[in-house]
Amino acid sequence: MTQKPSDIVRLDGVTMQFGTVCALAGVDFTVTPGECIGLVGHNGAGKSTLMNVLAGTLPPTSGSIRISGQQQIGYTVTAANALGIRCVFQELSLCANLTVAENTRVNHGALRGLGWRRRAGALITAKLDEIFPGHGIAAGDVVEDLSIGRRQMVEVARAFTVTDAPLHLIILDEPTSSLDSHTAGQLLAYMRAAVAKGLSCILISHMLGEILDNADRIVVMRDGAVVANGPAREFDRDRLVSAMGAEHRQGSTSIQAPSAHGEVCVRVRPAGDGSAIELLARRGEIVGLAGLAGHGQTRMLIDIFAAKGGHSSGIEVTVSTALIAGDRQRDGIFPLSSIARNIAIGSMRALRRGFLISRKHEDELGETWRKRMRIRTPAMTDNILTLSGGNQQKALFARALASDARIVLMDDPMRGVDIATKLEVYDLLREEARKGRTFLWYTTETEELENCDRVYVFRNGSIVAELASHEITEEKVIQSSFTEAA
């Protein structure tokens, strides 16, 4: 290909091989100034690998990288930053033991000398205020004390900050996956305004509406190759799904269900004067938790999980529970273990033969759920970190569903999962609910709430509204989220 003078980036014939796995198969990719490229594809399609090459974190097996017309040799993260290319990775890269200001300093060598913490704090706070008004994050907050949504906000704001190095291109890999709809809207509006001023952006998202509404050009990847590339106006949801190779379903992605009338297996009584709403979950129900991120939904799931079939501080749980963590890197996966072991860890009692765990039965369990969840891997004995983020999330689903838990607590579990997998999981949840399993599902994707029998809306740590299945709309959820007493 001939480099156009206007191209910021041109990748020609880029390949990436991980042992016997071909993650990228001769990809050509360009970015021009002032455009937003929507990059879509299934989990494992090669999107994040391609962006890691562009960000300088992975050297390609072969192919060429040109930035602003210049061939790059020994291309690294440092070189990418100096050339104005930043990346917000799907798996967040903040240092958990550092403050927000100190994490900002990591990306900006110009912040040195006396008073650098103050300057770094002012820089990141100003950008957070600009992108996410009302964010509630202080420069001195330690990152590990922040919710995953607030960490995502810091990561995004840090990428947009500028000191001595320019900013020409920003890569946003699933940037809204941990954000509620309100905060995600703030980010996407800021991104479009920045693009209008000449910044280029690559937006990776499994939420196809975000791509169709915000991208100027759409690139679709499948099996490590680009299979479609064109102006966004030429695409609709059907064409995107078809290009990714997924089966299309007519109508809504939700599966409406009859109300369950089984026995109560979870009860959470509110503290205080009794004016707040009590949470109930019955056998065979899918109960949604909604509202702005960070308003107590995750805390309640953790408290219910801690109760473990007993009573604790107003929480009554009558059966066994499993938790699918929203922050898979910190709370979900076992990074030193295989994919099969990560799934089997929730079923150890069932796999025990005498005093030992049966390796044969562990492998059989892993293979069963590899097929059922369509985990993309050459071998279940490979380390869990060899999987893409979405496939890691599939493994966490498999762990919970393979266990004997009768209640499954889900903390925004679809983060980074592609549309085809979501549709399969929705069916799987309904199938398990019909068998009597109960699900408590916190999600930041409002359309997913349509899969629920009932929804509780949270505000400031309390339930402020209960919506029956026929009442669940985005408007009602947002209205309740901003109302003191719904």
PDB file of N, CA, C and O in Angstrom, residues 13 26 34 38 42 94 121 126 139 149 155 189 194 201 230 262 273 281 331 338 352 367 388 395 403 425 440 446:
ATOM      1  N   GLY A  13       0.173  -5.579   6.274  1.00  0.00           N
ATOM      2  CA  GLY A  13       0.488  -7.000   6.381  1.00  0.00           C
ATOM      3  C   GLY A  13       0.923  -7.444   7.764  1.00  0.00           C
ATOM      4  O   GLY A  13       1.798  -8.313   7.889  1.00  0.00           O
ATOM      5  N   GLY A  26      -2.063 -10.993   8.531  1.00  0.00           N
ATOM      6  CA  GLY A  26      -1.806 -10.059   7.438  1.00  0.00           C
ATOM      7  C   GLY A  26      -2.777  -8.902   7.392  1.00  0.00           C
ATOM      8  O   GLY A  26      -3.407  -8.645   6.360  1.00  0.00           O
ATOM      9  N   GLY A  34      -8.812  13.227  12.466  1.00  0.00           N
ATOM     10  CA  GLY A  34     -10.172  13.663  12.701  1.00  0.00           C
ATOM     11  C   GLY A  34     -11.245  12.662  12.355  1.00  0.00           C
ATOM     12  O   GLY A  34     -12.365  13.036  11.999  1.00  0.00           O
ATOM     13  N   GLY A  38     -14.763   2.734  14.272  1.00  0.00           N
ATOM     14  CA  GLY A  38     -15.376   1.725  15.116  1.00  0.00           C
ATOM     15  C   GLY A  38     -14.822   0.364  14.739  1.00  0.00           C
ATOM     16  O   GLY A  38     -14.935  -0.061  13.588  1.00  0.00           O
ATOM     17  N   HIS A  42     -15.947 -10.544  17.136  1.00  0.00           N
ATOM     18  CA  HIS A  42     -16.150 -11.425  18.279  1.00  0.00           C
ATOM     19  C   HIS A  42     -14.946 -11.398  19.201  1.00  0.00           C
ATOM     20  O   HIS A  42     -13.847 -10.967  18.823  1.00  0.00           O
ATOM     21  N   LEU A  94      -3.703   0.723  35.361  1.00  0.00           N
ATOM     22  CA  LEU A  94      -3.315   1.580  36.482  1.00  0.00           C
ATOM     23  C   LEU A  94      -2.574   0.772  37.544  1.00  0.00           C
ATOM     24  O   LEU A  94      -2.822  -0.420  37.726  1.00  0.00           O
ATOM     25  N   GLY A 121      -1.942  16.153  40.097  1.00  0.00           N
ATOM     26  CA  GLY A 121      -3.304  16.116  40.611  1.00  0.00           C
ATOM     27  C   GLY A 121      -4.202  17.125  39.926  1.00  0.00           C
ATOM     28  O   GLY A 121      -5.366  16.833  39.595  1.00  0.00           O
ATOM     29  N   ALA A 126      -8.607  18.217  36.423  1.00  0.00           N
ATOM     30  CA  ALA A 126      -9.208  19.075  35.397  1.00  0.00           C
ATOM     31  C   ALA A 126      -9.777  18.243  34.252  1.00  0.00           C
ATOM     32  O   ALA A 126     -10.866  18.541  33.732  1.00  0.00           O
ATOM     33  N   ALA A 139      -7.689  13.450  43.576  1.00  0.00           N
ATOM     34  CA  ALA A 139      -6.354  13.138  43.072  1.00  0.00           C
ATOM     35  C   ALA A 139      -5.561  12.292  44.047  1.00  0.00           C
ATOM     36  O   ALA A 139      -4.677  11.532  43.654  1.00  0.00           O
ATOM     37  N   GLY A 149     -15.592   1.116  37.993  1.00  0.00           N
ATOM     38  CA  GLY A 149     -16.080   2.186  37.128  1.00  0.00           C
ATOM     39  C   GLY A 149     -15.256   3.447  37.266  1.00  0.00           C
ATOM     40  O   GLY A 149     -14.896   4.091  36.273  1.00  0.00           O
ATOM     41  N   GLU A 155      -8.521   5.989  34.058  1.00  0.00           N
ATOM     42  CA  GLU A 155      -7.730   5.507  32.922  1.00  0.00           C
ATOM     43  C   GLU A 155      -8.032   6.322  31.664  1.00  0.00           C
ATOM     44  O   GLU A 155      -7.125   6.719  30.923  1.00  0.00           O
ATOM     45  N   ALA A 189     -19.807  11.612  24.329  1.00  0.00           N
ATOM     46  CA  ALA A 189     -20.002  12.996  23.889  1.00  0.00           C
ATOM     47  C   ALA A 189     -18.667  13.739  23.855  1.00  0.00           C
ATOM     48  O   ALA A 189     -18.392  14.504  22.914  1.00  0.00           O
ATOM     49  N   ALA A 194     -13.960  15.861  20.729  1.00  0.00           N
ATOM     50  CA  ALA A 194     -12.516  15.850  20.467  1.00  0.00           C
ATOM     51  C   ALA A 194     -12.231  15.486  19.018  1.00  0.00           C
ATOM     52  O   ALA A 194     -11.338  16.061  18.379  1.00  0.00           O
ATOM     53  N   CYS A 201      -9.653   8.751  16.692  1.00  0.00           N
ATOM     54  CA  CYS A 201     -10.028   7.821  17.748  1.00  0.00           C
ATOM     55  C   CYS A 201     -10.358   6.461  17.139  1.00  0.00           C
ATOM     56  O   CYS A 201     -10.950   6.382  16.057  1.00  0.00           O
ATOM     57  N   GLY A 230     -15.645   0.174   5.892  1.00  0.00           N
ATOM     58  CA  GLY A 230     -16.356   1.169   5.108  1.00  0.00           C
ATOM     59  C   GLY A 230     -16.981   2.245   5.973  1.00  0.00           C
ATOM     60  O   GLY A 230     -16.951   2.170   7.210  1.00  0.00           O
ATOM     61  N   GLY A 262     -41.729 -19.022  43.139  1.00  0.00           N
ATOM     62  CA  GLY A 262     -41.107 -19.981  44.032  1.00  0.00           C
ATOM     63  C   GLY A 262     -40.842 -19.380  45.402  1.00  0.00           C
ATOM     64  O   GLY A 262     -41.149 -18.217  45.677  1.00  0.00           O
ATOM     65  N   ASP A 273     -35.187   3.437  59.051  1.00  0.00           N
ATOM     66  CA  ASP A 273     -36.559   3.571  59.543  1.00  0.00           C
ATOM     67  C   ASP A 273     -37.569   2.704  58.791  1.00  0.00           C
ATOM     68  O   ASP A 273     -38.767   2.774  59.030  1.00  0.00           O
ATOM     69  N   ALA A 281     -35.607 -12.178  46.250  1.00  0.00           N
ATOM     70  CA  ALA A 281     -35.359 -12.972  45.043  1.00  0.00           C
ATOM     71  C   ALA A 281     -35.908 -14.368  45.292  1.00  0.00           C
ATOM     72  O   ALA A 281     -35.596 -14.999  46.311  1.00  0.00           O
ATOM     73  N   ASP A 331     -10.614  -9.859  40.937  1.00  0.00           N
ATOM     74  CA  ASP A 331     -11.461 -10.687  41.782  1.00  0.00           C
ATOM     75  C   ASP A 331     -11.935 -11.978  41.122  1.00  0.00           C
ATOM     76  O   ASP A 331     -12.605 -12.777  41.784  1.00  0.00           O
ATOM     77  N   SER A 338      -4.537 -22.909  34.848  1.00  0.00           N
ATOM     78  CA  SER A 338      -5.031 -23.177  33.498  1.00  0.00           C
ATOM     79  C   SER A 338      -6.485 -22.755  33.367  1.00  0.00           C
ATOM     80  O   SER A 338      -7.170 -22.458  34.350  1.00  0.00           O
ATOM     81  N   ARG A 352     -13.736 -34.465  43.523  1.00  0.00           N
ATOM     82  CA  ARG A 352     -12.854 -35.198  44.425  1.00  0.00           C
ATOM     83  C   ARG A 352     -13.113 -36.701  44.325  1.00  0.00           C
ATOM     84  O   ARG A 352     -14.251 -37.153  44.307  1.00  0.00           O
ATOM     85  N   GLU A 367     -13.732 -29.390  29.306  1.00  0.00           N
ATOM     86  CA  GLU A 367     -14.079 -29.598  27.900  1.00  0.00           C
ATOM     87  C   GLU A 367     -15.577 -29.415  27.666  1.00  0.00           C
ATOM     88  O   GLU A 367     -15.994 -28.842  26.654  1.00  0.00           O
ATOM     89  N   SER A 388      -8.508 -14.096  25.375  1.00  0.00           N
ATOM     90  CA  SER A 388      -8.934 -12.708  25.283  1.00  0.00           C
ATOM     91  C   SER A 388      -9.800 -12.380  26.496  1.00  0.00           C
ATOM     92  O   SER A 388     -10.271 -13.275  27.216  1.00  0.00           O
ATOM     93  N   ALA A 395     -15.124 -18.054  30.863  1.00  0.00           N
ATOM     94  CA  ALA A 395     -14.637 -19.047  31.825  1.00  0.00           C
ATOM     95  C   ALA A 395     -15.221 -18.798  33.213  1.00  0.00           C
ATOM     96  O   ALA A 395     -15.527 -19.750  33.951  1.00  0.00           O
ATOM     97  N   SER A 403     -20.928 -25.114  38.914  1.00  0.00           N
ATOM     98  CA  SER A 403     -20.985 -25.413  40.344  1.00  0.00           C
ATOM     99  C   SER A 403     -22.394 -25.829  40.744  1.00  0.00           C
ATOM    100  O   SER A 403     -23.329 -25.789  39.944  1.00  0.00           O
ATOM    101  N   VAL A 425     -25.645 -16.496  26.167  1.00  0.00           N
ATOM    102  CA  VAL A 425     -25.704 -16.473  27.627  1.00  0.00           C
ATOM    103  C   VAL A 425     -27.121 -16.152  28.101  1.00  0.00           C
ATOM    104  O   VAL A 425     -27.610 -16.737  29.077  1.00  0.00           O
ATOM    105  N   LEU A 440     -29.142 -12.920  40.503  1.00  0.00           N
ATOM    106  CA  LEU A 440     -29.155 -11.496  40.826  1.00  0.00           C
ATOM    107  C   LEU A 440     -28.122 -10.846  39.932  1.00  0.00           C
ATOM    108  O   LEU A 440     -26.924 -11.160  40.022  1.00  0.00           O
ATOM    109  N   THR A 446     -28.421  -0.983  30.029  1.00  0.00           N
ATOM    110  CA  THR A 446     -29.853  -0.904  30.331  1.00  0.00           C
ATOM    111  C   THR A 446     -30.663  -1.929  29.541  1.00  0.00           C
ATOM    112  O   THR A 446     -31.615  -2.520  30.078  1.00  0.00           O
TER     113      THR A 446
END
